[in-house]
Amino acid sequence: MDFLFELGLEEIPARFMNGLLEDLQKQFLNQLKTAGLQCASAETLGTYRRLTLFVSDIPAEKPELRKLAKGPKLAQAKDAGGQWTPAALGFAKKNGVTYDQFKEVDGCVAAEVVQPAEKTLALLPKLIEAAVKAMHLPIAMYWNAHEGPFVRPLHWLLALYGSDIVPVTLFGIQAGRETRGHRFLSSAAVSLSQADRETYIRKLAETHVLVDFQVRWGRINAEIQQKAAELGAQPDCPPALLQELAYITEEPKLLVASFEASFLSVPEEILILTMQKNQKYVPLKKNGRLTNQFLVLYEGRDAAVPNIREGNERVLRARLADAAFFVAEDQKVPLDDFLTTLGRTSFIEGLGSIRQKIDRNVALASAIAKSLNPKMAKEARNPNAGFKLDRVERVAKYAKADLASQAVFEFPELQGVMGKYYYAHQFADADAEEMAVIEEHWWPKGAGAGLPSTALGAVVAVADKLDTLCGCFAVGKIPTGSSDPYALRRAAQAIIDIVDTFKWELGIAHLLSEVKFDSELNEKFQLQSQNLIDFLTQRFEHRLKNIYKIDHDIAAAILVQSWERPVYRGVEAARALQKRRDVSDFKSIVKTAIRVERITLDSDGRPLMLPGFVEEEWLQEDEEKKLWKLLQEIKMEVSAALANSLPDLALDKLFKLASPVEIFFEKVLVNHEDQNLRENRIKLLMEVRNVFKEIADFEKVVLPG
Amino acid sequence: MDFSGLIHTLNGYWMERGCLLAQPYDIEKGAGTMNPHTFLRCLGPQPWNVAYVEPSRRPTDGRYGENPNRLQHYYQYQVVLKPSPLDIQDLYLGSLKAIGIDPADHDIRFVEDNWESPTLGAWGVGWEVWCDGMEVTQFTYFQQVGGFDCNPVSVELTYGLERLAMYIQKKNSVFDVVWAEKPASGKSVSYRDVHLATEKENSTYNFEVSSVEYLTQVFAGGEVEARRCLEKKLVHPAYDLTLKCSHAFNMLDARGAVSVTERQNYIGKVRTLAHAVAKLYVEKYTQVSGF
């Protein structure tokens, strides 16, 4: 038989609905399973006023269960006088048996325990109570004479098993066969004769309640599309807003409303945010630009539509007037005044004011731009190509000025967006790239979200994040476990993602060397440099594995070098290696690398320190002479290939070393008794090792078998 | 319905439903919750049902009377029912109907909004009630007050009187709201007549003229005095002084004289006082009669 259960509540917050429904189902099915009952399927339905669970085909009776329970060892079950001990008594009580039912199994006391058959209807109240009690409450409240806790006060309970009411009481409310329709659009109670899903859905629909989330979602989505199409417009309705809309209504309808077109001169982001976030409206766009029409989700009679439209328009008008007022007031303030205000606002404890943070950002962005410029000039074959430092400094200086603005105080999400407009308002020569930098230096906004779109944006974004990261490490605010209150992992990830994407010719170590703090803080920062390298290297590893699907061992082979080498070059090398990991040449080069590595390390695993270079006069055997000659060529070829971003070619060249090295090992005795010969041969192998390390620590690669 | 009529109707509605009609409390405060009829009476086991208008001051919200929607001084209509009746939503909707907002003709929704007052050590869960997209009431089940669990639970309804009046009278500016109209002559007084001057002058005072030194003294002196009262087990004077500290802090804030770190410090001091007052009230007034 089927089971239908509905908790009738006061308005449940939309953001909790999915979780609550999932959890209700999970907890109930848990209870069912523990009780030894099965079911065919389970499903949840729900609106802001009801959490509903439908479970099909629960058998009418839980069958009798017999099982052998094992207890304490015989030696512990009886004392010296042959009397049963407390351990035996405990076992008997726990299993509801008496001493005469005891058996002996494997030297232990045992008993056959019988769980008698039970009617499901009689069991269900306990299961429901336990399931509801076990639910995780994202917000727990009490009401009335301290009834609760639950997410909202309970008003009715519908609990039917087949055609029977399940006699359960929760929070003082007794279950029945009644549910309720829409709060305002229907007054009659809805009575159900049995736990029938279709009847339940249909009867609620008749009383203006669409109880299935999917149905409401689909209807809202369709109506948004249709209404927008009728107006020749495109809706701006992010998925999260659509989901929320589907949970704040029992019977969704949409109406078109409008605001005075004069508001369209206000930056549209603030208008859109006001509509979407504060009022849950769907803004409409034409050709990518905001229009003065919007869609309002409502519940109500047709006759109420004029009231509802007028009321919503009035509210929005007041809110937009507020927004326009903030923007107008903000634009009266010179950006330098904002910076002065930010001099009084603390950034992070120990790291000064936001103004001081901005000053550090400017210096760091400028230093990074200077380091990047020669390469950019070279690539463009134009000595003047690269960043214009005065622009870098100006945009970095004002990128956060809007933090002191009224608009951003009201709408923190608009940091950078409002700044972009205020910057253009103050500087007539501001170009589109600079405006984009102001907005995008905060990016990415979340994991996987977009990176700054311009090269200049990349510089300012990295400088900002790098300063925060290094500053926090310097003052001891270092993430531990799951605690990362300053989102430093995200900042470090963003740095790695950006410098890779923009192919910066700077390694992590170089970036860190550009960071400067005031004297005392700078010392603390220097003490953290290895920690910072490790922290950034972890994020690089994360990127290699998750974005480029690089195997763990190949990532490890790349990472040791990665703090000197530009990140993107590390990526190139990793991808080239990954591609070839199953090729036989690759296996032999790894084996060779391992062999070379072993012989060039001391007993503590550190590279041997031998003064001087390979001396040609000490090269005696043909094989070592040949290897030395070949090595010189390959070393140059590998370097040239890598410098030209041709890691595959570099590997091809490198692979040519494998067989001569193996022959060297076969024919030449490294451990020669003559110290000069011996050391010269080791130095030769160290040169080989250095060429390998240009690409990776091959010995870290794990070979199958 | 004019502004007077709105208040009169709500008074009548809640009086008929068993509420004591109380009067505003004579100390500046940020919200009706701070009136001892709410803050103190929500503590302890006795039932309590009360309704009153509370003038509320939010110095930072002043706009010199130039913004049609923002005021540094406004009126809340406050209803507290303890324990919260199960049919409180229906009772509330009945009050909307009484002032001319019939849910059948509008779109009424309960939109999640949890309330917290760090200075009072109080929090609750509930909604803001929207009428056709406009917030008209704050609806809160108190969970803690002064750091104490509420048992039984009180429900607080806070109507924004100006917003309701603007809505009912279809005005775009609060200053256009009709405060009272003489039935015989039709002569009327507007919100502008009553409050434009106070908004202008108080905005000037709050933002430009008030003395940081004086306000700092008020806070510091109030804190010391409140402690003395607490030592003498004088709950109500101690609470009055706590309210004075709280208002002095709000004034300092409007003056831009409170840094981020100092803010936490000030709030912490007021909360400590509020907690001590609540504790003393619960200990001392075990036999207070409810209503």
Short mmCIF file of C-alpha atoms in Angstrom, two decimals, chain A residues 10-11 13 15-16 139-146 152-155 183-184 248 278-281 297-299 301 304 307-308 310-312 314-315 317-318 322 325-326 345 410, chain B residues 63 67 69-70 83-86 88-90 93 103-112 114 123 125-127 130 132-134 141 143 150-153 166-167 170-172 260:
data_model
loop_
_atom_site.label_atom_id
_atom_site.label_comp_id
_atom_site.label_asym_id
_atom_site.label_seq_id
_atom_site.Cartn_x
_atom_site.Cartn_y
_atom_site.Cartn_z
CA GLU A 10 3.94 28.36 8.01
CA GLU A 11 5.94 29.82 5.13
CA PRO A 13 12.16 29.90 3.29
CA ARG A 15 16.43 28.42 0.10
CA PHE A 16 15.78 25.50 2.45
CA ILE A 139 17.15 26.83 10.88
CA ALA A 140 15.49 25.62 14.04
CA MET A 141 12.79 27.59 15.84
CA TYR A 142 10.39 27.27 18.74
CA TRP A 143 6.91 28.68 18.94
CA ASN A 144 3.94 28.95 21.27
CA ALA A 145 4.66 27.32 24.65
CA HIS A 146 8.11 26.33 23.42
CA ARG A 152 8.44 26.68 11.03
CA PRO A 153 5.34 26.11 13.19
CA LEU A 154 3.30 23.07 12.18
CA HIS A 155 -0.40 23.53 11.42
CA ARG A 183 -4.13 30.40 1.86
CA PHE A 184 -6.05 33.15 0.09
CA ILE A 248 7.84 31.16 -3.31
CA ASN A 278 15.34 42.83 -3.61
CA GLN A 279 12.08 42.27 -5.44
CA LYS A 280 12.49 38.92 -7.25
CA TYR A 281 11.44 40.46 -10.54
CA LEU A 297 5.57 36.66 -10.23
CA TYR A 298 2.35 36.85 -8.25
CA GLU A 299 -0.39 34.84 -6.65
CA ARG A 301 -7.18 36.62 -8.56
CA ALA A 304 -6.43 41.85 -8.17
CA ASN A 307 -3.62 46.50 -7.57
CA ILE A 308 -0.71 44.09 -7.66
CA GLU A 310 0.45 49.23 -9.30
CA GLY A 311 1.79 48.24 -5.89
CA ASN A 312 4.87 46.56 -7.31
CA ARG A 314 5.30 51.86 -6.70
CA VAL A 315 7.75 49.80 -4.64
CA ARG A 317 9.95 53.23 -8.23
CA ALA A 318 10.96 54.03 -4.65
CA ASP A 322 17.01 55.31 -3.96
CA PHE A 325 20.07 58.93 -5.56
CA PHE A 326 23.05 56.90 -4.35
CA THR A 345 38.52 51.69 7.18
CA GLU A 410 23.74 49.32 -0.17
CA ARG B 63 18.10 62.62 4.61
CA ASN B 67 14.28 61.55 0.35
CA ASN B 69 11.22 57.17 1.70
CA ARG B 70 13.81 57.69 4.41
CA PRO B 83 2.85 32.86 23.95
CA SER B 84 2.57 33.16 20.19
CA PRO B 85 -0.93 31.95 19.28
CA LEU B 86 -1.12 29.22 16.65
CA ILE B 88 -1.20 34.41 14.63
CA GLN B 89 -0.86 34.61 10.85
CA ASP B 90 -4.64 34.71 10.50
CA LEU B 93 -4.06 39.12 8.13
CA PRO B 103 -5.68 39.78 0.96
CA ALA B 104 -8.17 38.75 -1.72
CA ASP B 105 -7.44 41.96 -3.62
CA HIS B 106 -3.67 41.86 -3.24
CA ASP B 107 -0.66 39.60 -3.32
CA ILE B 108 0.40 39.03 0.28
CA ARG B 109 3.50 36.97 0.98
CA PHE B 110 5.68 35.99 3.89
CA VAL B 111 9.27 36.44 2.76
CA GLU B 112 12.00 35.03 4.96
CA ASN B 114 15.36 36.68 10.35
CA TRP B 123 17.26 37.22 17.75
CA VAL B 125 13.08 34.00 12.99
CA GLY B 126 10.28 35.02 10.75
CA TRP B 127 9.42 37.06 7.72
CA TRP B 130 5.03 41.87 1.50
CA ASP B 132 2.17 43.68 -3.65
CA GLY B 133 5.94 43.63 -3.36
CA MET B 134 6.20 46.16 -0.53
CA TYR B 141 9.14 34.69 16.61
CA GLN B 143 14.01 32.90 20.16
CA CYS B 150 12.35 32.63 25.17
CA ASN B 151 10.04 30.17 26.87
CA PRO B 152 7.21 30.58 26.09
CA VAL B 153 7.90 32.11 22.71
CA MET B 166 1.72 55.70 1.83
CA TYR B 167 0.33 52.51 0.39
CA LYS B 170 -1.28 55.94 -2.71
CA LYS B 171 1.40 58.55 -2.01
CA ASN B 172 4.89 58.50 -3.50
CA VAL B 260 35.07 49.27 12.61
#
